[in-house]
Amino acid sequence: VKNRRTVPSMKSWKKGHSRTIVLAATVIFSVAAVVFAWAFFFPLLQIYQESSSLSSLAKDVGATSTDGTPSIDWQTLQQTNSDVVGWLSVSGTSISLPVCKKDEGGSWYLSHDLSGQNSTVGVPFIDDRSSPEGPHTLIYGHHITGTDAAFSSLQSCYEQSAFDSLGDLSWTTPQDDLVSATPLCSFEVTSDYAEIQDFEFSGDDELRLWLSTMVSQATAISSSADEQCATATRVFTLVTCSSDEAGQPYRTLVLFTA
């Protein structure tokens, strides 16, 4: 008698085939879920770690004294990075950060941290046409959706309610210069907005006239804007992205006067 194999029924074959398909789909789905979770959560973890590092640095260099006045250990800070030219704090926000400046290629700090490593958060930096001590100091910082990293807390300050929550800006430099500035106005612009890129003025009168022009375009304005414009001798402009999606051309400008 010849050996004969039992031929499986079509029903059994379909059942086994279905199990294989389900198993393969489960594996594919699980792998996809892991990849998605990694792609989504890893950047957030990186942002958290970088923000924590900056917060730790703020404590290490003594970013605020007991009375709330910035008191920086500049020797320690500049040993970390000699490009640091100031320390910026804005009450009512999480902003208490070092600020860097490169004479050329200042935007390098959009994607690098204080130690020169690639970074999502980066470091706030001064426009290379601007100055830490000049009449108009223009400072850029990232907005990272869902976090308070860098300048994220300024994103919606072109709206009056968000603007009204801002406190004064404190700016201190290695020369121990300390400037306190009051929020003046805020508005949303495109990234090529040219009028904010004025850094040299013939005197206070020209600066104040320029400020009045900025206020006339603003969507959020201080209740004392007229008085601030009439007495200002310095202005700080903080710039960040206003869109939740990366790569968009819109920016939030927040101006403070001293």
PDB file of N, CA and C in Angstrom, residues 71-171:
ATOM      1  N   SER A  71      21.628  87.810  39.088  1.00  0.00           N
ATOM      2  CA  SER A  71      22.987  87.910  39.616  1.00  0.00           C
ATOM      3  C   SER A  71      23.759  86.733  39.045  1.00  0.00           C
ATOM      4  N   ILE A  72      24.498  86.966  37.964  1.00  0.00           N
ATOM      5  CA  ILE A  72      25.061  85.884  37.162  1.00  0.00           C
ATOM      6  C   ILE A  72      26.534  85.661  37.483  1.00  0.00           C
ATOM      7  N   ASP A  73      26.925  84.406  37.584  1.00  0.00           N
ATOM      8  CA  ASP A  73      28.333  84.029  37.678  1.00  0.00           C
ATOM      9  C   ASP A  73      28.883  83.989  36.249  1.00  0.00           C
ATOM     10  N   TRP A  74      29.305  85.158  35.769  1.00  0.00           N
ATOM     11  CA  TRP A  74      29.701  85.266  34.365  1.00  0.00           C
ATOM     12  C   TRP A  74      30.940  84.448  34.054  1.00  0.00           C
ATOM     13  N   GLN A  75      31.831  84.292  34.998  1.00  0.00           N
ATOM     14  CA  GLN A  75      33.041  83.521  34.744  1.00  0.00           C
ATOM     15  C   GLN A  75      32.692  82.067  34.400  1.00  0.00           C
ATOM     16  N   THR A  76      31.804  81.478  35.196  1.00  0.00           N
ATOM     17  CA  THR A  76      31.369  80.105  34.926  1.00  0.00           C
ATOM     18  C   THR A  76      30.637  80.015  33.602  1.00  0.00           C
ATOM     19  N   LEU A  77      29.768  80.983  33.359  1.00  0.00           N
ATOM     20  CA  LEU A  77      28.945  80.950  32.151  1.00  0.00           C
ATOM     21  C   LEU A  77      29.796  81.104  30.900  1.00  0.00           C
ATOM     22  N   GLN A  78      30.738  82.017  30.924  1.00  0.00           N
ATOM     23  CA  GLN A  78      31.536  82.253  29.726  1.00  0.00           C
ATOM     24  C   GLN A  78      32.636  81.208  29.538  1.00  0.00           C
ATOM     25  N   GLN A  79      32.942  80.470  30.588  1.00  0.00           N
ATOM     26  CA  GLN A  79      33.798  79.307  30.406  1.00  0.00           C
ATOM     27  C   GLN A  79      33.062  78.225  29.637  1.00  0.00           C
ATOM     28  N   THR A  80      31.741  78.189  29.820  1.00  0.00           N
ATOM     29  CA  THR A  80      30.915  77.245  29.061  1.00  0.00           C
ATOM     30  C   THR A  80      30.840  77.647  27.607  1.00  0.00           C
ATOM     31  N   ASN A  81      30.661  78.962  27.358  1.00  0.00           N
ATOM     32  CA  ASN A  81      30.578  79.447  25.977  1.00  0.00           C
ATOM     33  C   ASN A  81      30.877  80.948  25.967  1.00  0.00           C
ATOM     34  N   SER A  82      31.936  81.319  25.264  1.00  0.00           N
ATOM     35  CA  SER A  82      32.350  82.722  25.237  1.00  0.00           C
ATOM     36  C   SER A  82      31.438  83.589  24.380  1.00  0.00           C
ATOM     37  N   ASP A  83      30.498  82.970  23.626  1.00  0.00           N
ATOM     38  CA  ASP A  83      29.545  83.734  22.819  1.00  0.00           C
ATOM     39  C   ASP A  83      28.397  84.301  23.649  1.00  0.00           C
ATOM     40  N   VAL A  84      28.298  83.905  24.910  1.00  0.00           N
ATOM     41  CA  VAL A  84      27.220  84.417  25.763  1.00  0.00           C
ATOM     42  C   VAL A  84      27.463  85.892  26.046  1.00  0.00           C
ATOM     43  N   VAL A  85      26.470  86.725  25.713  1.00  0.00           N
ATOM     44  CA  VAL A  85      26.625  88.175  25.879  1.00  0.00           C
ATOM     45  C   VAL A  85      25.616  88.775  26.851  1.00  0.00           C
ATOM     46  N   GLY A  86      24.681  87.968  27.324  1.00  0.00           N
ATOM     47  CA  GLY A  86      23.682  88.512  28.231  1.00  0.00           C
ATOM     48  C   GLY A  86      22.819  87.422  28.825  1.00  0.00           C
ATOM     49  N   TRP A  87      22.063  87.806  29.831  1.00  0.00           N
ATOM     50  CA  TRP A  87      21.071  86.900  30.432  1.00  0.00           C
ATOM     51  C   TRP A  87      19.724  87.610  30.369  1.00  0.00           C
ATOM     52  N   LEU A  88      18.730  86.883  29.851  1.00  0.00           N
ATOM     53  CA  LEU A  88      17.400  87.437  29.624  1.00  0.00           C
ATOM     54  C   LEU A  88      16.381  86.752  30.514  1.00  0.00           C
ATOM     55  N   SER A  89      15.578  87.546  31.208  1.00  0.00           N
ATOM     56  CA  SER A  89      14.462  87.015  31.990  1.00  0.00           C
ATOM     57  C   SER A  89      13.215  87.838  31.684  1.00  0.00           C
ATOM     58  N   VAL A  90      12.072  87.168  31.626  1.00  0.00           N
ATOM     59  CA  VAL A  90      10.782  87.851  31.451  1.00  0.00           C
ATOM     60  C   VAL A  90       9.840  87.320  32.513  1.00  0.00           C
ATOM     61  N   SER A  91       9.449  88.171  33.455  1.00  0.00           N
ATOM     62  CA  SER A  91       8.539  87.715  34.505  1.00  0.00           C
ATOM     63  C   SER A  91       7.168  87.396  33.903  1.00  0.00           C
ATOM     64  N   GLY A  92       6.517  86.414  34.512  1.00  0.00           N
ATOM     65  CA  GLY A  92       5.239  85.949  33.978  1.00  0.00           C
ATOM     66  C   GLY A  92       5.405  84.856  32.941  1.00  0.00           C
ATOM     67  N   THR A  93       6.673  84.496  32.640  1.00  0.00           N
ATOM     68  CA  THR A  93       6.969  83.421  31.685  1.00  0.00           C
ATOM     69  C   THR A  93       8.046  82.521  32.283  1.00  0.00           C
ATOM     70  N   SER A  94       8.383  81.477  31.534  1.00  0.00           N
ATOM     71  CA  SER A  94       9.459  80.572  31.957  1.00  0.00           C
ATOM     72  C   SER A  94      10.818  81.043  31.448  1.00  0.00           C
ATOM     73  N   ILE A  95      10.867  82.193  30.798  1.00  0.00           N
ATOM     74  CA  ILE A  95      12.112  82.656  30.177  1.00  0.00           C
ATOM     75  C   ILE A  95      13.092  83.173  31.216  1.00  0.00           C
ATOM     76  N   SER A  96      14.189  82.470  31.370  1.00  0.00           N
ATOM     77  CA  SER A  96      15.337  82.899  32.157  1.00  0.00           C
ATOM     78  C   SER A  96      16.515  82.166  31.552  1.00  0.00           C
ATOM     79  N   LEU A  97      17.147  82.806  30.559  1.00  0.00           N
ATOM     80  CA  LEU A  97      18.045  82.097  29.656  1.00  0.00           C
ATOM     81  C   LEU A  97      19.267  82.927  29.280  1.00  0.00           C
ATOM     82  N   PRO A  98      20.380  82.249  28.990  1.00  0.00           N
ATOM     83  CA  PRO A  98      21.516  82.950  28.417  1.00  0.00           C
ATOM     84  C   PRO A  98      21.210  83.329  26.970  1.00  0.00           C
ATOM     85  N   VAL A  99      21.851  84.371  26.484  1.00  0.00           N
ATOM     86  CA  VAL A  99      21.681  84.821  25.100  1.00  0.00           C
ATOM     87  C   VAL A  99      23.065  84.915  24.466  1.00  0.00           C
ATOM     88  N   CYS A 100      23.184  84.385  23.249  1.00  0.00           N
ATOM     89  CA  CYS A 100      24.466  84.361  22.548  1.00  0.00           C
ATOM     90  C   CYS A 100      24.475  85.343  21.379  1.00  0.00           C
ATOM     91  N   LYS A 101      25.664  85.606  20.878  1.00  0.00           N
ATOM     92  CA  LYS A 101      25.818  86.438  19.688  1.00  0.00           C
ATOM     93  C   LYS A 101      27.068  86.016  18.925  1.00  0.00           C
ATOM     94  N   LYS A 102      26.877  85.803  17.631  1.00  0.00           N
ATOM     95  CA  LYS A 102      27.994  85.595  16.717  1.00  0.00           C
ATOM     96  C   LYS A 102      28.018  86.772  15.753  1.00  0.00           C
ATOM     97  N   ASP A 103      29.211  87.248  15.437  1.00  0.00           N
ATOM     98  CA  ASP A 103      29.300  88.369  14.500  1.00  0.00           C
ATOM     99  C   ASP A 103      28.822  87.981  13.112  1.00  0.00           C
ATOM    100  N   GLU A 104      28.959  86.712  12.775  1.00  0.00           N
ATOM    101  CA  GLU A 104      28.457  86.200  11.505  1.00  0.00           C
ATOM    102  C   GLU A 104      27.780  84.866  11.765  1.00  0.00           C
ATOM    103  N   GLY A 105      26.703  84.612  11.028  1.00  0.00           N
ATOM    104  CA  GLY A 105      26.032  83.323  11.162  1.00  0.00           C
ATOM    105  C   GLY A 105      25.379  83.113  12.507  1.00  0.00           C
ATOM    106  N   GLY A 106      24.747  84.169  13.023  1.00  0.00           N
ATOM    107  CA  GLY A 106      24.118  84.081  14.335  1.00  0.00           C
ATOM    108  C   GLY A 106      23.050  83.021  14.438  1.00  0.00           C
ATOM    109  N   SER A 107      22.406  82.692  13.319  1.00  0.00           N
ATOM    110  CA  SER A 107      21.326  81.704  13.350  1.00  0.00           C
ATOM    111  C   SER A 107      21.845  80.300  13.658  1.00  0.00           C
ATOM    112  N   TRP A 108      23.152  80.145  13.754  1.00  0.00           N
ATOM    113  CA  TRP A 108      23.747  78.868  14.149  1.00  0.00           C
ATOM    114  C   TRP A 108      23.134  78.361  15.443  1.00  0.00           C
ATOM    115  N   TYR A 109      22.769  79.297  16.335  1.00  0.00           N
ATOM    116  CA  TYR A 109      22.230  78.898  17.629  1.00  0.00           C
ATOM    117  C   TYR A 109      20.765  78.463  17.573  1.00  0.00           C
ATOM    118  N   LEU A 110      20.168  78.518  16.405  1.00  0.00           N
ATOM    119  CA  LEU A 110      18.844  77.916  16.263  1.00  0.00           C
ATOM    120  C   LEU A 110      18.915  76.399  16.374  1.00  0.00           C
ATOM    121  N   SER A 111      20.064  75.830  16.047  1.00  0.00           N
ATOM    122  CA  SER A 111      20.178  74.368  15.995  1.00  0.00           C
ATOM    123  C   SER A 111      21.365  73.829  16.789  1.00  0.00           C
ATOM    124  N   HIS A 112      21.923  74.655  17.678  1.00  0.00           N
ATOM    125  CA  HIS A 112      23.039  74.209  18.504  1.00  0.00           C
ATOM    126  C   HIS A 112      22.864  74.708  19.937  1.00  0.00           C
ATOM    127  N   ASP A 113      23.358  73.921  20.871  1.00  0.00           N
ATOM    128  CA  ASP A 113      23.282  74.335  22.268  1.00  0.00           C
ATOM    129  C   ASP A 113      24.563  75.060  22.675  1.00  0.00           C
ATOM    130  N   LEU A 114      24.666  75.376  23.958  1.00  0.00           N
ATOM    131  CA  LEU A 114      25.807  76.155  24.429  1.00  0.00           C
ATOM    132  C   LEU A 114      27.141  75.439  24.241  1.00  0.00           C
ATOM    133  N   SER A 115      27.096  74.110  24.235  1.00  0.00           N
ATOM    134  CA  SER A 115      28.332  73.348  24.075  1.00  0.00           C
ATOM    135  C   SER A 115      28.653  73.063  22.614  1.00  0.00           C
ATOM    136  N   GLY A 116      27.821  73.557  21.688  1.00  0.00           N
ATOM    137  CA  GLY A 116      28.072  73.370  20.266  1.00  0.00           C
ATOM    138  C   GLY A 116      27.479  72.111  19.687  1.00  0.00           C
ATOM    139  N   GLN A 117      26.697  71.376  20.493  1.00  0.00           N
ATOM    140  CA  GLN A 117      26.062  70.153  20.010  1.00  0.00           C
ATOM    141  C   GLN A 117      24.758  70.476  19.286  1.00  0.00           C
ATOM    142  N   ASN A 118      24.377  69.596  18.337  1.00  0.00           N
ATOM    143  CA  ASN A 118      23.094  69.762  17.655  1.00  0.00           C
ATOM    144  C   ASN A 118      21.966  69.801  18.678  1.00  0.00           C
ATOM    145  N   SER A 119      21.013  70.688  18.451  1.00  0.00           N
ATOM    146  CA  SER A 119      19.981  70.917  19.458  1.00  0.00           C
ATOM    147  C   SER A 119      18.663  71.284  18.801  1.00  0.00           C
ATOM    148  N   THR A 120      17.577  70.792  19.369  1.00  0.00           N
ATOM    149  CA  THR A 120      16.235  71.169  18.926  1.00  0.00           C
ATOM    150  C   THR A 120      15.821  72.504  19.531  1.00  0.00           C
ATOM    151  N   VAL A 121      16.203  72.714  20.779  1.00  0.00           N
ATOM    152  CA  VAL A 121      15.820  73.934  21.502  1.00  0.00           C
ATOM    153  C   VAL A 121      16.718  75.109  21.128  1.00  0.00           C
ATOM    154  N   GLY A 122      18.011  74.844  20.923  1.00  0.00           N
ATOM    155  CA  GLY A 122      18.944  75.909  20.606  1.00  0.00           C
ATOM    156  C   GLY A 122      19.162  76.848  21.781  1.00  0.00           C
ATOM    157  N   VAL A 123      19.663  78.032  21.476  1.00  0.00           N
ATOM    158  CA  VAL A 123      19.909  79.070  22.478  1.00  0.00           C
ATOM    159  C   VAL A 123      19.421  80.395  21.902  1.00  0.00           C
ATOM    160  N   PRO A 124      18.706  81.222  22.667  1.00  0.00           N
ATOM    161  CA  PRO A 124      18.341  82.553  22.147  1.00  0.00           C
ATOM    162  C   PRO A 124      19.597  83.307  21.708  1.00  0.00           C
ATOM    163  N   PHE A 125      19.467  84.063  20.625  1.00  0.00           N
ATOM    164  CA  PHE A 125      20.639  84.772  20.112  1.00  0.00           C
ATOM    165  C   PHE A 125      20.246  86.131  19.559  1.00  0.00           C
ATOM    166  N   ILE A 126      21.211  87.035  19.568  1.00  0.00           N
ATOM    167  CA  ILE A 126      20.999  88.397  19.081  1.00  0.00           C
ATOM    168  C   ILE A 126      21.268  88.448  17.587  1.00  0.00           C
ATOM    169  N   ASP A 127      20.432  89.167  16.876  1.00  0.00           N
ATOM    170  CA  ASP A 127      20.672  89.429  15.460  1.00  0.00           C
ATOM    171  C   ASP A 127      22.079  89.998  15.301  1.00  0.00           C
ATOM    172  N   ASP A 128      22.841  89.488  14.317  1.00  0.00           N
ATOM    173  CA  ASP A 128      24.238  89.910  14.221  1.00  0.00           C
ATOM    174  C   ASP A 128      24.410  91.361  13.784  1.00  0.00           C
ATOM    175  N   ARG A 129      23.308  92.032  13.419  1.00  0.00           N
ATOM    176  CA  ARG A 129      23.368  93.471  13.122  1.00  0.00           C
ATOM    177  C   ARG A 129      23.021  94.303  14.347  1.00  0.00           C
ATOM    178  N   SER A 130      22.590  93.609  15.402  1.00  0.00           N
ATOM    179  CA  SER A 130      22.158  94.268  16.623  1.00  0.00           C
ATOM    180  C   SER A 130      23.289  94.237  17.647  1.00  0.00           C
ATOM    181  N   SER A 131      23.004  94.721  18.850  1.00  0.00           N
ATOM    182  CA  SER A 131      24.040  94.822  19.872  1.00  0.00           C
ATOM    183  C   SER A 131      23.440  94.618  21.260  1.00  0.00           C
ATOM    184  N   PRO A 132      24.198  94.007  22.175  1.00  0.00           N
ATOM    185  CA  PRO A 132      23.703  93.845  23.545  1.00  0.00           C
ATOM    186  C   PRO A 132      23.494  95.167  24.273  1.00  0.00           C
ATOM    187  N   GLU A 133      24.199  96.214  23.821  1.00  0.00           N
ATOM    188  CA  GLU A 133      24.111  97.508  24.505  1.00  0.00           C
ATOM    189  C   GLU A 133      23.451  98.586  23.653  1.00  0.00           C
ATOM    190  N   GLY A 134      23.051  98.271  22.427  1.00  0.00           N
ATOM    191  CA  GLY A 134      22.538  99.273  21.498  1.00  0.00           C
ATOM    192  C   GLY A 134      21.125  99.729  21.807  1.00  0.00           C
ATOM    193  N   PRO A 135      20.626 100.698  21.038  1.00  0.00           N
ATOM    194  CA  PRO A 135      19.275 101.210  21.278  1.00  0.00           C
ATOM    195  C   PRO A 135      18.191 100.180  20.963  1.00  0.00           C
ATOM    196  N   HIS A 136      18.504  99.231  20.051  1.00  0.00           N
ATOM    197  CA  HIS A 136      17.529  98.203  19.711  1.00  0.00           C
ATOM    198  C   HIS A 136      18.219  96.848  19.709  1.00  0.00           C
ATOM    199  N   THR A 137      17.878  96.034  20.683  1.00  0.00           N
ATOM    200  CA  THR A 137      18.430  94.686  20.791  1.00  0.00           C
ATOM    201  C   THR A 137      17.363  93.690  20.342  1.00  0.00           C
ATOM    202  N   LEU A 138      17.638  92.984  19.247  1.00  0.00           N
ATOM    203  CA  LEU A 138      16.686  92.044  18.643  1.00  0.00           C
ATOM    204  C   LEU A 138      17.144  90.624  18.943  1.00  0.00           C
ATOM    205  N   ILE A 139      16.299  89.865  19.633  1.00  0.00           N
ATOM    206  CA  ILE A 139      16.683  88.536  20.119  1.00  0.00           C
ATOM    207  C   ILE A 139      15.706  87.486  19.585  1.00  0.00           C
ATOM    208  N   TYR A 140      16.260  86.437  18.989  1.00  0.00           N
ATOM    209  CA  TYR A 140      15.467  85.336  18.441  1.00  0.00           C
ATOM    210  C   TYR A 140      15.491  84.135  19.383  1.00  0.00           C
ATOM    211  N   GLY A 141      14.382  83.414  19.423  1.00  0.00           N
ATOM    212  CA  GLY A 141      14.317  82.166  20.187  1.00  0.00           C
ATOM    213  C   GLY A 141      13.239  81.271  19.621  1.00  0.00           C
ATOM    214  N   HIS A 142      13.402  79.963  19.811  1.00  0.00           N
ATOM    215  CA  HIS A 142      12.453  78.996  19.261  1.00  0.00           C
ATOM    216  C   HIS A 142      11.104  79.029  19.981  1.00  0.00           C
ATOM    217  N   HIS A 143      10.062  78.672  19.230  1.00  0.00           N
ATOM    218  CA  HIS A 143       8.782  78.264  19.815  1.00  0.00           C
ATOM    219  C   HIS A 143       8.605  76.794  19.491  1.00  0.00           C
ATOM    220  N   ILE A 144       8.409  75.979  20.525  1.00  0.00           N
ATOM    221  CA  ILE A 144       8.246  74.539  20.333  1.00  0.00           C
ATOM    222  C   ILE A 144       6.900  74.150  20.915  1.00  0.00           C
ATOM    223  N   THR A 145       5.978  73.786  20.042  1.00  0.00           N
ATOM    224  CA  THR A 145       4.587  73.528  20.413  1.00  0.00           C
ATOM    225  C   THR A 145       4.482  72.517  21.551  1.00  0.00           C
ATOM    226  N   GLY A 146       3.623  72.836  22.504  1.00  0.00           N
ATOM    227  CA  GLY A 146       3.364  71.915  23.606  1.00  0.00           C
ATOM    228  C   GLY A 146       4.367  71.992  24.736  1.00  0.00           C
ATOM    229  N   THR A 147       5.307  72.930  24.652  1.00  0.00           N
ATOM    230  CA  THR A 147       6.313  73.074  25.700  1.00  0.00           C
ATOM    231  C   THR A 147       6.443  74.545  26.077  1.00  0.00           C
ATOM    232  N   ASP A 148       7.198  74.808  27.132  1.00  0.00           N
ATOM    233  CA  ASP A 148       7.531  76.188  27.486  1.00  0.00           C
ATOM    234  C   ASP A 148       9.012  76.456  27.233  1.00  0.00           C
ATOM    235  N   ALA A 149       9.623  75.634  26.365  1.00  0.00           N
ATOM    236  CA  ALA A 149      11.046  75.775  26.063  1.00  0.00           C
ATOM    237  C   ALA A 149      11.316  77.065  25.297  1.00  0.00           C
ATOM    238  N   ALA A 150      12.529  77.595  25.484  1.00  0.00           N
ATOM    239  CA  ALA A 150      12.985  78.791  24.755  1.00  0.00           C
ATOM    240  C   ALA A 150      11.944  79.906  24.863  1.00  0.00           C
ATOM    241  N   PHE A 151      11.459  80.419  23.700  1.00  0.00           N
ATOM    242  CA  PHE A 151      10.493  81.528  23.693  1.00  0.00           C
ATOM    243  C   PHE A 151       9.064  81.052  23.455  1.00  0.00           C
ATOM    244  N   SER A 152       8.773  79.780  23.726  1.00  0.00           N
ATOM    245  CA  SER A 152       7.441  79.227  23.434  1.00  0.00           C
ATOM    246  C   SER A 152       6.324  80.004  24.117  1.00  0.00           C
ATOM    247  N   SER A 153       6.595  80.539  25.294  1.00  0.00           N
ATOM    248  CA  SER A 153       5.552  81.244  26.040  1.00  0.00           C
ATOM    249  C   SER A 153       5.175  82.580  25.405  1.00  0.00           C
ATOM    250  N   LEU A 154       5.904  83.007  24.370  1.00  0.00           N
ATOM    251  CA  LEU A 154       5.588  84.267  23.686  1.00  0.00           C
ATOM    252  C   LEU A 154       4.757  84.062  22.422  1.00  0.00           C
ATOM    253  N   GLN A 155       4.519  82.826  22.040  1.00  0.00           N
ATOM    254  CA  GLN A 155       3.890  82.518  20.756  1.00  0.00           C
ATOM    255  C   GLN A 155       2.635  83.333  20.474  1.00  0.00           C
ATOM    256  N   SER A 156       1.726  83.373  21.417  1.00  0.00           N
ATOM    257  CA  SER A 156       0.423  83.996  21.184  1.00  0.00           C
ATOM    258  C   SER A 156       0.316  85.393  21.779  1.00  0.00           C
ATOM    259  N   CYS A 157       1.445  86.026  22.069  1.00  0.00           N
ATOM    260  CA  CYS A 157       1.399  87.344  22.716  1.00  0.00           C
ATOM    261  C   CYS A 157       0.947  88.466  21.795  1.00  0.00           C
ATOM    262  N   TYR A 158       0.718  88.174  20.515  1.00  0.00           N
ATOM    263  CA  TYR A 158       0.097  89.170  19.644  1.00  0.00           C
ATOM    264  C   TYR A 158      -1.387  89.314  19.966  1.00  0.00           C
ATOM    265  N   GLU A 159      -1.916  88.413  20.815  1.00  0.00           N
ATOM    266  CA  GLU A 159      -3.276  88.535  21.334  1.00  0.00           C
ATOM    267  C   GLU A 159      -3.210  89.302  22.660  1.00  0.00           C
ATOM    268  N   GLN A 160      -4.136  90.213  22.854  1.00  0.00           N
ATOM    269  CA  GLN A 160      -4.064  91.104  24.009  1.00  0.00           C
ATOM    270  C   GLN A 160      -4.051  90.352  25.335  1.00  0.00           C
ATOM    271  N   SER A 161      -4.859  89.301  25.447  1.00  0.00           N
ATOM    272  CA  SER A 161      -4.946  88.577  26.719  1.00  0.00           C
ATOM    273  C   SER A 161      -3.609  87.937  27.087  1.00  0.00           C
ATOM    274  N   ALA A 162      -2.920  87.376  26.105  1.00  0.00           N
ATOM    275  CA  ALA A 162      -1.618  86.766  26.373  1.00  0.00           C
ATOM    276  C   ALA A 162      -0.576  87.849  26.660  1.00  0.00           C
ATOM    277  N   PHE A 163      -0.634  88.938  25.925  1.00  0.00           N
ATOM    278  CA  PHE A 163       0.294  90.048  26.136  1.00  0.00           C
ATOM    279  C   PHE A 163       0.155  90.615  27.544  1.00  0.00           C
ATOM    280  N   ASP A 164      -1.070  90.746  28.000  1.00  0.00           N
ATOM    281  CA  ASP A 164      -1.314  91.331  29.321  1.00  0.00           C
ATOM    282  C   ASP A 164      -0.738  90.491  30.455  1.00  0.00           C
ATOM    283  N   SER A 165      -0.450  89.218  30.192  1.00  0.00           N
ATOM    284  CA  SER A 165       0.105  88.350  31.241  1.00  0.00           C
ATOM    285  C   SER A 165       1.612  88.522  31.404  1.00  0.00           C
ATOM    286  N   LEU A 166       2.241  89.261  30.481  1.00  0.00           N
ATOM    287  CA  LEU A 166       3.693  89.452  30.534  1.00  0.00           C
ATOM    288  C   LEU A 166       4.081  90.433  31.634  1.00  0.00           C
ATOM    289  N   GLY A 167       5.189  90.136  32.287  1.00  0.00           N
ATOM    290  CA  GLY A 167       5.779  91.082  33.220  1.00  0.00           C
ATOM    291  C   GLY A 167       6.968  91.777  32.581  1.00  0.00           C
ATOM    292  N   ASP A 168       7.765  92.420  33.377  1.00  0.00           N
ATOM    293  CA  ASP A 168       8.923  93.156  32.862  1.00  0.00           C
ATOM    294  C   ASP A 168      10.025  92.218  32.390  1.00  0.00           C
ATOM    295  N   LEU A 169      10.814  92.738  31.480  1.00  0.00           N
ATOM    296  CA  LEU A 169      12.003  92.054  30.977  1.00  0.00           C
ATOM    297  C   LEU A 169      13.216  92.541  31.767  1.00  0.00           C
ATOM    298  N   SER A 170      14.103  91.612  32.116  1.00  0.00           N
ATOM    299  CA  SER A 170      15.375  91.967  32.745  1.00  0.00           C
ATOM    300  C   SER A 170      16.497  91.532  31.825  1.00  0.00           C
ATOM    301  N   TRP A 171      17.442  92.427  31.608  1.00  0.00           N
ATOM    302  CA  TRP A 171      18.585  92.148  30.748  1.00  0.00           C
ATOM    303  C   TRP A 171      19.854  92.530  31.483  1.00  0.00           C
TER     304      TRP A 171
END
